[in-house]
PDB file of C-alpha atoms in Angstrom:
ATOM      1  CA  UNK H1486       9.437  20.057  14.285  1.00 87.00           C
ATOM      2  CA  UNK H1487       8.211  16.766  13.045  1.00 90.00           C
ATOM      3  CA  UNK H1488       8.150  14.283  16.339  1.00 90.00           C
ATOM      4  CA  UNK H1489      10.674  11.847  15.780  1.00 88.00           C
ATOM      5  CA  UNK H1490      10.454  10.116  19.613  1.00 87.00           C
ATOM      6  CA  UNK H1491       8.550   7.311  18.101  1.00 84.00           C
ATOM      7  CA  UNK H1492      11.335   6.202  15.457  1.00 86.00           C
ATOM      8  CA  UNK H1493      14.658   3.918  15.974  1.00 84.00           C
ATOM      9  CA  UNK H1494      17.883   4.922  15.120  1.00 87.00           C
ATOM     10  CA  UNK H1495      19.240   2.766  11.568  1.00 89.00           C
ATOM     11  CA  UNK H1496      22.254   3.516   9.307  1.00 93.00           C
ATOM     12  CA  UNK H1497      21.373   6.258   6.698  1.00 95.00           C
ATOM     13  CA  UNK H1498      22.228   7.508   3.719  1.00 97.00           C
ATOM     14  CA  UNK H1499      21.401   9.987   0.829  1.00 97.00           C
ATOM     15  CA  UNK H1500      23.526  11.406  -2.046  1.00 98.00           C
ATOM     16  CA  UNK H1501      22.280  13.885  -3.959  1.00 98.00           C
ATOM     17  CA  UNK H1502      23.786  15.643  -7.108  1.00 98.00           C
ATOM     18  CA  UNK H1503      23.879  19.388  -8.542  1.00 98.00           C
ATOM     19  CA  UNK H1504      25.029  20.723 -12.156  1.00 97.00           C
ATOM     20  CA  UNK H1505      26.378  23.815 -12.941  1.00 97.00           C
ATOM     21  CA  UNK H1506      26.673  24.856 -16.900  1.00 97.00           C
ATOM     22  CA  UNK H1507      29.333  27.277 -17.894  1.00 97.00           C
ATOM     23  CA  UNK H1508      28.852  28.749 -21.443  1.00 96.00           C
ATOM     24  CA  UNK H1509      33.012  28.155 -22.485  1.00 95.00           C
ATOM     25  CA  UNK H1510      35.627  25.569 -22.800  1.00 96.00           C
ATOM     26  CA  UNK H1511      37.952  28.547 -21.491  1.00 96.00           C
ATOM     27  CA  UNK H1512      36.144  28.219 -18.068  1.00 97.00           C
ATOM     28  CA  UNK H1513      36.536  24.109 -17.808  1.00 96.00           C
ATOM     29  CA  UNK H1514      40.447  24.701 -18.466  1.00 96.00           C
ATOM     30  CA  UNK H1515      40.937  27.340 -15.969  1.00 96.00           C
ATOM     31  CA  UNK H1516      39.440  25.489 -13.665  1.00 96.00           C
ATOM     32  CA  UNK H1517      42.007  22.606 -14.155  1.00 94.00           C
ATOM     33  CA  UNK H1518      45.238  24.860 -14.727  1.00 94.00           C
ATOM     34  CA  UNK H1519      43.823  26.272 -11.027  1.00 94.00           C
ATOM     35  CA  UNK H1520      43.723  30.320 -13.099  1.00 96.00           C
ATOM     36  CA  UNK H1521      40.173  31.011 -11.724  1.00 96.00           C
ATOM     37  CA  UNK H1522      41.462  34.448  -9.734  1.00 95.00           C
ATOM     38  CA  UNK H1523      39.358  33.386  -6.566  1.00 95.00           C
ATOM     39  CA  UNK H1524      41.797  30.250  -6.033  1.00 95.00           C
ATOM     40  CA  UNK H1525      40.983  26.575  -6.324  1.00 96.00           C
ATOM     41  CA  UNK H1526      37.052  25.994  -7.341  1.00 96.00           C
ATOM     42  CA  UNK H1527      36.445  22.752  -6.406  1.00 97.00           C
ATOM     43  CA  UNK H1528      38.762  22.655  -2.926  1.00 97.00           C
ATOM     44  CA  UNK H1529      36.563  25.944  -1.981  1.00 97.00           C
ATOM     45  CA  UNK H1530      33.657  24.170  -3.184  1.00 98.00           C
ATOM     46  CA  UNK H1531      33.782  21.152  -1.315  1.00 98.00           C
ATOM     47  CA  UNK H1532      34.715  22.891   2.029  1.00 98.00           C
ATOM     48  CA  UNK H1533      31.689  24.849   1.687  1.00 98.00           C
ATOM     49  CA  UNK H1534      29.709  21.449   1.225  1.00 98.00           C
ATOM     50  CA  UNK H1535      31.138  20.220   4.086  1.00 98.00           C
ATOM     51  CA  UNK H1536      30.118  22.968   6.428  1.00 98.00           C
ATOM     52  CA  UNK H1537      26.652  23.377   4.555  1.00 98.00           C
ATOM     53  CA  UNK H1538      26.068  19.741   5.288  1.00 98.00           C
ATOM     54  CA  UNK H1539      26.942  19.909   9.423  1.00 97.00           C
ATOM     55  CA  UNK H1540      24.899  23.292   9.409  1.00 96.00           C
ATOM     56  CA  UNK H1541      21.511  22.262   7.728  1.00 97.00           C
ATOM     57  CA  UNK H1542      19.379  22.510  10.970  1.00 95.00           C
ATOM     58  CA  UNK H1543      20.486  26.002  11.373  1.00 95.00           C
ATOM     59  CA  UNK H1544      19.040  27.026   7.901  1.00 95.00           C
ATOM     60  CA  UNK H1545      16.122  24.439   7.608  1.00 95.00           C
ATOM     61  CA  UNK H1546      13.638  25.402  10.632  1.00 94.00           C
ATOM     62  CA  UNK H1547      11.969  21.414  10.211  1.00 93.00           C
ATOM     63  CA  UNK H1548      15.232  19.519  10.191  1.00 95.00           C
ATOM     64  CA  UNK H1549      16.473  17.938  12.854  1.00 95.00           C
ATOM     65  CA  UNK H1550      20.142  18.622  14.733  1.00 95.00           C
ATOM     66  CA  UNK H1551      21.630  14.562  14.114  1.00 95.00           C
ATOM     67  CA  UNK H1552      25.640  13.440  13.977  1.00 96.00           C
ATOM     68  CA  UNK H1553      26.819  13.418  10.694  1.00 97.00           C
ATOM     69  CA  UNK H1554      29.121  10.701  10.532  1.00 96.00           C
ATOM     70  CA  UNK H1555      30.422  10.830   6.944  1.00 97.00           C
ATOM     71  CA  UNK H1556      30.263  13.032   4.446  1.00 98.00           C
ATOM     72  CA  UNK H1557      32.062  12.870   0.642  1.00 98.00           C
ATOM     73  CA  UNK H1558      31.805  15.587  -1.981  1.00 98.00           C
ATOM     74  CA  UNK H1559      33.194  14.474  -5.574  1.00 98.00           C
ATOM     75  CA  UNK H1560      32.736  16.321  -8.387  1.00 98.00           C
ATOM     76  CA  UNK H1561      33.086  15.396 -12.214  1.00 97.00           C
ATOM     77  CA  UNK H1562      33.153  17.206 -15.823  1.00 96.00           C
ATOM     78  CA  UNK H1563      31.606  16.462 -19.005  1.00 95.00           C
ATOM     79  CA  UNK H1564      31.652  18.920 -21.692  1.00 95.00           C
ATOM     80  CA  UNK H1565      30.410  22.248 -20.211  1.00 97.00           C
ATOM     81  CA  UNK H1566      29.138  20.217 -17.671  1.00 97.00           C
ATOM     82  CA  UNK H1567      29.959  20.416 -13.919  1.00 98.00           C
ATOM     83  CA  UNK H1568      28.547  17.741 -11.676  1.00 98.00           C
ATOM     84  CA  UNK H1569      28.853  17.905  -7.707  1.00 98.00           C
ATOM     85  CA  UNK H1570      27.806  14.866  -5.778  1.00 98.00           C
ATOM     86  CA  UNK H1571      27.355  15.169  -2.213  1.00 98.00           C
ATOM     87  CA  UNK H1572      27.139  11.758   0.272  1.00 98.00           C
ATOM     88  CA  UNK H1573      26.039  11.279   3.716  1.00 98.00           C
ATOM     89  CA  UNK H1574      25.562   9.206   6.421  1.00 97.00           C
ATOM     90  CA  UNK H1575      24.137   8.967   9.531  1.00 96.00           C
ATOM     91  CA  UNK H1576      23.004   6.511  12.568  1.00 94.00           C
ATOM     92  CA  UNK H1577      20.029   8.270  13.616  1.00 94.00           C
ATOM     93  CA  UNK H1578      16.267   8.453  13.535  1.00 90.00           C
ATOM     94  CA  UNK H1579      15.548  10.162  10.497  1.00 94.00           C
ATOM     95  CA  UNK H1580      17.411  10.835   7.277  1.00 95.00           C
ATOM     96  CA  UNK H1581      19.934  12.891   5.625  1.00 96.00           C
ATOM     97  CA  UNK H1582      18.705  13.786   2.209  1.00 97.00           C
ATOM     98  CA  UNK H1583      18.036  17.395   2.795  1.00 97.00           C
ATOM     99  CA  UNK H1584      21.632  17.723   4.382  1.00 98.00           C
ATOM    100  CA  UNK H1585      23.167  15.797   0.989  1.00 98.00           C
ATOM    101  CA  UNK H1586      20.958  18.525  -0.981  1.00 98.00           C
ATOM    102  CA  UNK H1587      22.376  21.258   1.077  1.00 98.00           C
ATOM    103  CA  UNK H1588      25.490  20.547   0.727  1.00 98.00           C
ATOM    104  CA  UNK H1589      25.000  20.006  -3.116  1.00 98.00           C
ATOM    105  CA  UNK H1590      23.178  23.338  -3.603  1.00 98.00           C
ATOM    106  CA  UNK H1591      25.510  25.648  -1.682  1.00 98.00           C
ATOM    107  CA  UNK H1592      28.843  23.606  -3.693  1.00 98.00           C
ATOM    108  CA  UNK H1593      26.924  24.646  -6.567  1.00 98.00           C
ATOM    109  CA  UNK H1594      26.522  28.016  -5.402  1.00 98.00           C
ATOM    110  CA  UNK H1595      29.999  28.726  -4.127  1.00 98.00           C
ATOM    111  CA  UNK H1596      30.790  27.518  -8.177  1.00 98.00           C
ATOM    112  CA  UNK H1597      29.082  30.138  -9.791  1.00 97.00           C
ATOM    113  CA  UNK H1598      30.163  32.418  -7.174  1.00 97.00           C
ATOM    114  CA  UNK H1599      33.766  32.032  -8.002  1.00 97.00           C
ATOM    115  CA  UNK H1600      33.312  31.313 -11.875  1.00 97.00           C
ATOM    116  CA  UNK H1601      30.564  34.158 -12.594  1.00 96.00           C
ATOM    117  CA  UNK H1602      33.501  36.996 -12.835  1.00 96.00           C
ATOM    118  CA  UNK H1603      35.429  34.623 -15.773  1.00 96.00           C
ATOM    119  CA  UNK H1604      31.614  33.655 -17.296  1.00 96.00           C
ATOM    120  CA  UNK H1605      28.856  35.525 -16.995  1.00 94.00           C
ATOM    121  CA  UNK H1606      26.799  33.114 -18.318  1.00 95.00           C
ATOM    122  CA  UNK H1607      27.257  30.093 -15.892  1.00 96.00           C
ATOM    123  CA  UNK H1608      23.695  28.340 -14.667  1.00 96.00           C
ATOM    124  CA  UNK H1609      22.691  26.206 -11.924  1.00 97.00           C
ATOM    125  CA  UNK H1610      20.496  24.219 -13.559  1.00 92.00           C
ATOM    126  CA  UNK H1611      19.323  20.905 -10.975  1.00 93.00           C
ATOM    127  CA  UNK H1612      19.615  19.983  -7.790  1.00 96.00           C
ATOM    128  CA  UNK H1613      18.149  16.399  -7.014  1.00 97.00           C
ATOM    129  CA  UNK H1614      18.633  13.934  -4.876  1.00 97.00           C
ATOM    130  CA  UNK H1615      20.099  10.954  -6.625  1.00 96.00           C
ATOM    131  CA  UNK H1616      19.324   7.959  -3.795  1.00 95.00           C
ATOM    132  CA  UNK H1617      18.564   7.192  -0.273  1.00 94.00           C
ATOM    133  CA  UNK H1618      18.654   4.736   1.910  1.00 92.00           C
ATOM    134  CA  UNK H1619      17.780   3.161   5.711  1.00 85.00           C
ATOM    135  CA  UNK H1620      14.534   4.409   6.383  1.00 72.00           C
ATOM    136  CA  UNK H1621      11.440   2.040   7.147  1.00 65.00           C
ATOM    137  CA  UNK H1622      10.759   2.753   3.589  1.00 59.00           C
ATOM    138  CA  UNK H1623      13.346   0.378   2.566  1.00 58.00           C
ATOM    139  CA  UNK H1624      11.313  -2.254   4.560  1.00 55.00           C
ATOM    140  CA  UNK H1625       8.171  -1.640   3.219  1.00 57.00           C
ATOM    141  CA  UNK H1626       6.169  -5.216   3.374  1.00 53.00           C
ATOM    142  CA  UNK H1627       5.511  -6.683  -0.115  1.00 51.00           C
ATOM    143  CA  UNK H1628       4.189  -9.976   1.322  1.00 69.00           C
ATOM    144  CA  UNK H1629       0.342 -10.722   2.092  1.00 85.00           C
ATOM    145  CA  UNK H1630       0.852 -11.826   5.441  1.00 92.00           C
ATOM    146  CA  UNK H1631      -2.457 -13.227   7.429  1.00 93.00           C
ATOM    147  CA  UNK H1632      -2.238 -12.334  11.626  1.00 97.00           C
ATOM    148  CA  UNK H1633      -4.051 -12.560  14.608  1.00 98.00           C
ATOM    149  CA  UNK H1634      -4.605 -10.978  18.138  1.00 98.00           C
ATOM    150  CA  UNK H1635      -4.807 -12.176  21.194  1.00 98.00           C
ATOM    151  CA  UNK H1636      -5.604 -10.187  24.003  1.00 98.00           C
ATOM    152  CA  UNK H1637      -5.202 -11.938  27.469  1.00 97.00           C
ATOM    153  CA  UNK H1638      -6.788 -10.187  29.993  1.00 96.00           C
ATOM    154  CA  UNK H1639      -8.653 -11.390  32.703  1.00 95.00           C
ATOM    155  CA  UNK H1640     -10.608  -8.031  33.542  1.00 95.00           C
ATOM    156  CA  UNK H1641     -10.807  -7.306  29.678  1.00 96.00           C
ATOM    157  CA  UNK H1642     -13.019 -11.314  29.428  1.00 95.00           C
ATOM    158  CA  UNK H1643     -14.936 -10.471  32.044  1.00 95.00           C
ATOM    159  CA  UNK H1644     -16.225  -7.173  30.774  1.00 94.00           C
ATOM    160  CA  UNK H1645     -14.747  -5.212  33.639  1.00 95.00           C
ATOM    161  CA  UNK H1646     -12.359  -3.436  31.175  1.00 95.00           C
ATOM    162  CA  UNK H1647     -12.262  -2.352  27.693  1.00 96.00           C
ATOM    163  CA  UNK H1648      -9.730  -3.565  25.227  1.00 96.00           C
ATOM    164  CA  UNK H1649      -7.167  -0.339  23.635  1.00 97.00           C
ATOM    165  CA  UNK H1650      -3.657  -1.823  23.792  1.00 97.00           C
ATOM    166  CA  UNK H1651      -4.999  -5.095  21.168  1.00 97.00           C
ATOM    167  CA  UNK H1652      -7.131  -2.390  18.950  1.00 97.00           C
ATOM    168  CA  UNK H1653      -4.008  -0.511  18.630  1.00 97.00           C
ATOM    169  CA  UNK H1654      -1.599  -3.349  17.333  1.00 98.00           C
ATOM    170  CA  UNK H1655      -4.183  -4.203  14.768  1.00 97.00           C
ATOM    171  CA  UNK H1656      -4.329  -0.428  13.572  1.00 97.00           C
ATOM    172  CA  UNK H1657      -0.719  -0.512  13.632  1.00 96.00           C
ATOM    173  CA  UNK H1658      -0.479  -3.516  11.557  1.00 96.00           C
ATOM    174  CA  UNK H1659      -2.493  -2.290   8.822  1.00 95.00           C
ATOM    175  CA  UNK H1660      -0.327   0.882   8.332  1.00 92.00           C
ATOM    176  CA  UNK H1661       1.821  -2.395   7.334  1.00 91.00           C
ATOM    177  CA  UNK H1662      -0.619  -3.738   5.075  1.00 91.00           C
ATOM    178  CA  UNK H1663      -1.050  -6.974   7.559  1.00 94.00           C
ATOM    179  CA  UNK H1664      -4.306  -8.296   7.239  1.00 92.00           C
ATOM    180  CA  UNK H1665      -5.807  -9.129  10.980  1.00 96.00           C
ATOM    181  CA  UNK H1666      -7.836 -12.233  10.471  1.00 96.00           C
ATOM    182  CA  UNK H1667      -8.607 -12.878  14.097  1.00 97.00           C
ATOM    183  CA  UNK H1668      -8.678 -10.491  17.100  1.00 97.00           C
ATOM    184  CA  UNK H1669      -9.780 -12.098  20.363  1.00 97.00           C
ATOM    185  CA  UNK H1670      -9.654 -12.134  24.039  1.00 98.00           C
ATOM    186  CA  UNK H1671      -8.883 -14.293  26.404  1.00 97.00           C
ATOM    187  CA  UNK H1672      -8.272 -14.612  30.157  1.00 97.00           C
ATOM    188  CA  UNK H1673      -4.835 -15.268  31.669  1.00 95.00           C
ATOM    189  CA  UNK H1674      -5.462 -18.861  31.665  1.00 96.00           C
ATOM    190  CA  UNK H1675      -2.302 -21.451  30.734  1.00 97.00           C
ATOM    191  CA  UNK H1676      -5.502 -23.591  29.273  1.00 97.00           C
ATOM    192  CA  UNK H1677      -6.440 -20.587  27.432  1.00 97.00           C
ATOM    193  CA  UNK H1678      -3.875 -19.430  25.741  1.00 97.00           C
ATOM    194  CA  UNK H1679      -2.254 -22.977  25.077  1.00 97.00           C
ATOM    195  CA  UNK H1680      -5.281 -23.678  22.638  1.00 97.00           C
ATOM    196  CA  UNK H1681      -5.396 -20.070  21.173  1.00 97.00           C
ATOM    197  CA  UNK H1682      -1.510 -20.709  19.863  1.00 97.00           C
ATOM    198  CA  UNK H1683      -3.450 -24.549  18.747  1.00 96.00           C
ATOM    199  CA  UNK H1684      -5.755 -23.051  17.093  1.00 96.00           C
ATOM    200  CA  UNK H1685      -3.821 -20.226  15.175  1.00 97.00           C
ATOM    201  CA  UNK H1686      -0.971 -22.319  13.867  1.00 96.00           C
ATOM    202  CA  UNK H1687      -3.092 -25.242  12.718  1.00 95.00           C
ATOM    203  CA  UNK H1688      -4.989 -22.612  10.738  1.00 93.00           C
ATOM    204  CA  UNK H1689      -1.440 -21.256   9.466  1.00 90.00           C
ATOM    205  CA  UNK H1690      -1.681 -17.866  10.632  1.00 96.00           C
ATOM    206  CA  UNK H1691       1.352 -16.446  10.062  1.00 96.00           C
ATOM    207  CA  UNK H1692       2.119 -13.452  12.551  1.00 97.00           C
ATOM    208  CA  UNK H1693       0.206 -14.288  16.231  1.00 98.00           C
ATOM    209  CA  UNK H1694       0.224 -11.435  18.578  1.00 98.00           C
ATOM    210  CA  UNK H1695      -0.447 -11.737  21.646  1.00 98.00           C
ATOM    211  CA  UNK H1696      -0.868  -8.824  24.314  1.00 98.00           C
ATOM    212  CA  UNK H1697      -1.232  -9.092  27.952  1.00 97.00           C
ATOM    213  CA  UNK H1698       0.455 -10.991  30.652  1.00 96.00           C
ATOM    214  CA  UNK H1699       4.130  -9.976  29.892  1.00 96.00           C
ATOM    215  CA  UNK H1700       4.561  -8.474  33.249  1.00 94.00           C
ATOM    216  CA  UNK H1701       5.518  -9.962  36.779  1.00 94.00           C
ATOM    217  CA  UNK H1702       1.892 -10.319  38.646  1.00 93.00           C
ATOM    218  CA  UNK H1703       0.629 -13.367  39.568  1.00 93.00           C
ATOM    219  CA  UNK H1704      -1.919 -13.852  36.837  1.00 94.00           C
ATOM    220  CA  UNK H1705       0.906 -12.758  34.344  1.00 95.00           C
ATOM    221  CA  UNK H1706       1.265 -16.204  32.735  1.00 97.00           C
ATOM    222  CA  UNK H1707       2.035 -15.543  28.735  1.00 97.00           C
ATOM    223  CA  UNK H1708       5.416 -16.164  28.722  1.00 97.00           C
ATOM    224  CA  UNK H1709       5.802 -18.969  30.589  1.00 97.00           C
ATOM    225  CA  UNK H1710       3.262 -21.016  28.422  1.00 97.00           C
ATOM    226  CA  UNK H1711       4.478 -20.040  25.430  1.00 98.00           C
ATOM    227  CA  UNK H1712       8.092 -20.055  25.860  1.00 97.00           C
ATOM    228  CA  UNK H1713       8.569 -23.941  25.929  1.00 97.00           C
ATOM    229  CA  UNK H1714       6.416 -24.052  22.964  1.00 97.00           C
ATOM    230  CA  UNK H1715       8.559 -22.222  20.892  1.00 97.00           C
ATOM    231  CA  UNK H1716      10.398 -24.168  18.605  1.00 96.00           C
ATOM    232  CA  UNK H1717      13.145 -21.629  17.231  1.00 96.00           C
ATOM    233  CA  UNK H1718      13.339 -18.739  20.008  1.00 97.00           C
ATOM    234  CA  UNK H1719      14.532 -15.539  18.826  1.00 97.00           C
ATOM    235  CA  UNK H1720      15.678 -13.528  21.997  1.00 96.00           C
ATOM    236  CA  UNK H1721      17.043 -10.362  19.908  1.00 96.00           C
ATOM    237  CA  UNK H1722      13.225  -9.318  18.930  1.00 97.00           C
ATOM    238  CA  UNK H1723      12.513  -8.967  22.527  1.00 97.00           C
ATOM    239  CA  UNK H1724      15.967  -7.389  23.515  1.00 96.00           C
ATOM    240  CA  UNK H1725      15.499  -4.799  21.059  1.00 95.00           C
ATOM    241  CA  UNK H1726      11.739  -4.001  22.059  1.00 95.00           C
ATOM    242  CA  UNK H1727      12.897  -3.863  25.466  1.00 96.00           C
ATOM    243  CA  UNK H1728      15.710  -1.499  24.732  1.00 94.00           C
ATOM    244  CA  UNK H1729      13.598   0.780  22.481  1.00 93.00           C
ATOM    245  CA  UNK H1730      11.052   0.965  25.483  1.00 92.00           C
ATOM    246  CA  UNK H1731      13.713   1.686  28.600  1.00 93.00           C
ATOM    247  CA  UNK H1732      14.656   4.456  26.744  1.00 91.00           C
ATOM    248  CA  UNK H1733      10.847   6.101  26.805  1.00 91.00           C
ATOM    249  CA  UNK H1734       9.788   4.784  30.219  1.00 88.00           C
ATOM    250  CA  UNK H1735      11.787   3.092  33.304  1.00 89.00           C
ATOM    251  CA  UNK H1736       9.632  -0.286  33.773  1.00 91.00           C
ATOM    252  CA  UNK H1737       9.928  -0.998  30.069  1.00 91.00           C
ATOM    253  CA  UNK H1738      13.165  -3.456  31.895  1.00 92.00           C
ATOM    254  CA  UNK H1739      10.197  -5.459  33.799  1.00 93.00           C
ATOM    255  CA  UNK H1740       8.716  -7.009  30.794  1.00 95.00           C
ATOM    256  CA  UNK H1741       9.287 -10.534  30.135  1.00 96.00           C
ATOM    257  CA  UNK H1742       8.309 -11.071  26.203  1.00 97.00           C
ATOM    258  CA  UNK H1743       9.154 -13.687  24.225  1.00 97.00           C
ATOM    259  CA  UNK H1744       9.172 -13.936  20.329  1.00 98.00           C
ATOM    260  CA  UNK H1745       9.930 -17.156  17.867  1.00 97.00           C
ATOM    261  CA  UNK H1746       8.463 -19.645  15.695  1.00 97.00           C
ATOM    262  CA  UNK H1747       5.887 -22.543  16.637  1.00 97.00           C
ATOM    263  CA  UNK H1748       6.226 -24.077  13.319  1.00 95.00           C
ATOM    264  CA  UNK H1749       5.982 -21.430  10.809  1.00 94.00           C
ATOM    265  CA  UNK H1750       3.930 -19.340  12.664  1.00 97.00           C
ATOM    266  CA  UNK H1751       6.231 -15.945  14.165  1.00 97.00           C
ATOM    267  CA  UNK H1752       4.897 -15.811  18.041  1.00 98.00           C
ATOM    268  CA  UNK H1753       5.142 -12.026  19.854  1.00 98.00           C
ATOM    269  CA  UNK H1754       4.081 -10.991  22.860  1.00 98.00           C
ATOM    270  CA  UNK H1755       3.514  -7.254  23.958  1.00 98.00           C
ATOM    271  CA  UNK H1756       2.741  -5.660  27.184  1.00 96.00           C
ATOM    272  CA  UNK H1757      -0.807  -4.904  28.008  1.00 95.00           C
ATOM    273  CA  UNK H1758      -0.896  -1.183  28.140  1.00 95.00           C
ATOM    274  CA  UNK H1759      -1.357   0.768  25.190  1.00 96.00           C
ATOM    275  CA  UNK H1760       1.661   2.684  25.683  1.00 94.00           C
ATOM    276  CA  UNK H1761       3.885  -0.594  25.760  1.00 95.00           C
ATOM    277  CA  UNK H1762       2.016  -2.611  23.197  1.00 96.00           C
ATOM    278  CA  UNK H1763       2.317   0.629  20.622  1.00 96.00           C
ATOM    279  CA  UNK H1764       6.245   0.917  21.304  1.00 95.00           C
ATOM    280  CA  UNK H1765       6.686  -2.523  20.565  1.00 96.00           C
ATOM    281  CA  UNK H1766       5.245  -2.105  17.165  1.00 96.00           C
ATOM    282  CA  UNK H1767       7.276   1.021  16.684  1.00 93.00           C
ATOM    283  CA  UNK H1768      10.689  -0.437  17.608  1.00 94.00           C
ATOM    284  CA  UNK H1769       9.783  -4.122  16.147  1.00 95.00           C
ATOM    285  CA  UNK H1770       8.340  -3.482  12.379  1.00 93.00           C
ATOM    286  CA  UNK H1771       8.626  -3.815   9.722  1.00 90.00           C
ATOM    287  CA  UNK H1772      11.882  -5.317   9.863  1.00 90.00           C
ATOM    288  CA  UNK H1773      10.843  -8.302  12.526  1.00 94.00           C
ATOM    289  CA  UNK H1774       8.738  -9.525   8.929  1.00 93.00           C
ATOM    290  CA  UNK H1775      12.053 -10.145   7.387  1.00 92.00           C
ATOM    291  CA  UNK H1776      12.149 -13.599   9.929  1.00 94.00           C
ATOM    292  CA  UNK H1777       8.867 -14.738   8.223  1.00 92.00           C
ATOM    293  CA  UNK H1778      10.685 -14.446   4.718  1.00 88.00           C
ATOM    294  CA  UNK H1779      13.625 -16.039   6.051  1.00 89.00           C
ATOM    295  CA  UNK H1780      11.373 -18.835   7.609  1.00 87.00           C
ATOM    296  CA  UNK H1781       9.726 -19.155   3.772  1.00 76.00           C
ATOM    297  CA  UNK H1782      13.716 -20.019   2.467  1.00 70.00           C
ATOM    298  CA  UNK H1783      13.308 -16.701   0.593  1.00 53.00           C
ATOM    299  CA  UNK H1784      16.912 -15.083  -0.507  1.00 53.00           C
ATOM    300  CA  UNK H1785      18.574 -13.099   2.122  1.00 48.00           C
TER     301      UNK H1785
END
């Protein structure tokens, strides 16, 4: 299976349609005056979409087991035309569109099962899937947003050390099409890092990262400099990060990030190691850029 560890559970949905064609009127009206000899189509029908929905991971080998936590199955008819739509949710890590095509296709199926003894000529002639939603692909960025990186590190500035956590936000950041003006490093130095958040906001960087010092040591110094510089805190980016990461690794509780504006500039800090500094991105974007659009008085 796919690996899914990396991703953060968000409301999802998918509904997806199928349509059967029967070749007579005749069929249509049995099917309403309930004469179709194998019983009621579309209450057979939609219990079969029900269980084909639940049981997708059993008959797909690449999807993954997730709670379904609503499912509806409607069904409508135009002409010769039978149309089943399946819907489904879910509060997971990935979505449910094969499960709402499942349980389309196999509705369809138990259909022209039932009908094919009164019409021979009955087709299944689409499945599709009609919409989807929740995904990170809902969040993809639109915006041409300039960043920066700051590493602060004192072995890393004195050439003891070589830099892979800061590398890895700024290949992260381009899978979000964020440009990284600036990547630096610094030591953990409040003089230091005081004029690297000067410089960057004067120069109306948007997004400044910085990565290092987050943790409890001594030297560990980021977050107490730039906390009181923040103007507008926002304590819920770092919750979540920090929730995302406890539930990979046990010190993910010890960090002590902070995240918020210094004028219009959107301040995070990440943890030093890789490891840490990659989770953050993983549990933070691309929905922490919705702030900067909100900051910009664009529409909610």
């Amino acid at each position: 299976m796919v690996n899914i560890t990396h991703k953060s559970n968000t409301l999802r949905k998918a509904v997806a349609v199928a349509s059967i064609i029967v070749s007579l009127q005749e069929t249509i009206r049995a099917i309403n005056e309930k004469r179709v000899p194998k019983g009621d189509v579309f209450s057979f029908a939609k219990v079969a979409a029900l269980f084909a929905v639940k049981k997708t991971d059993t008959v797909i080998p690449d999807c993954h087991p997730l709670p379904v936590e609503f499912t509806d199955v409607r069904f409508s008819v135009h002409d010769l035309c039978i149309t089943v739509e399946v819907e489904v949710h879910t509060i997971y890590k990935t979505g449910v569109e094969v499960e709402a095509m499942h349980g389309a296709a196999v509705a369809a199926l138990t259909l022209y099962d039932m009908l094919k003894p009164i019409d021979p000529h009955i087709e299944i002639q689409q499945i599709k899937l009609l919409s989807k939603s929740g995904g990170k692909s809902d969040r993809k960025n639109t915006e041409a947003i300039n960043a920066a990186v700051v590493v602060c590190s004192d072995s890393i500035s004195q050439q003891k050390a070589t830099d892979k956590a800061g590398l890895a936000v700024v290949d992260k950041l381009k899978q979000w099409q964020i440009n990284t003006l600036h990547y630096t490093i610094i030591p953990d130095e409040v003089t230091a890092i005081q004029t690297a958040i000067r410089e960057f906001v004067n120069n109306n960087i948007q997004l400044l990262i910085f990565v290092g010092g987050t943790g409890v040591s001594k030297r560990d110094v980021t977050p107490d400099v730039i906390k009181p510089l923040l103007e507008v805190e926002l304590p819920g980016i770092m919750e979540q990060a920090r929730s995302y990461g406890q539930e990979r690794m046990p010190y993910a509780m010890l960090s002590r990030s902070v995240a918020g504006f210094i004028q219009n500039t959107l301040v995070l800090t990440f943890p030093g190691s890789t490891g840490g500094a990659t989770e953050y991105m993983d549990a933070l974007f691309p929905a922490v850029l919705h702030a900067l659009s909100i900051r910009n008085n664009e529409p909610h």
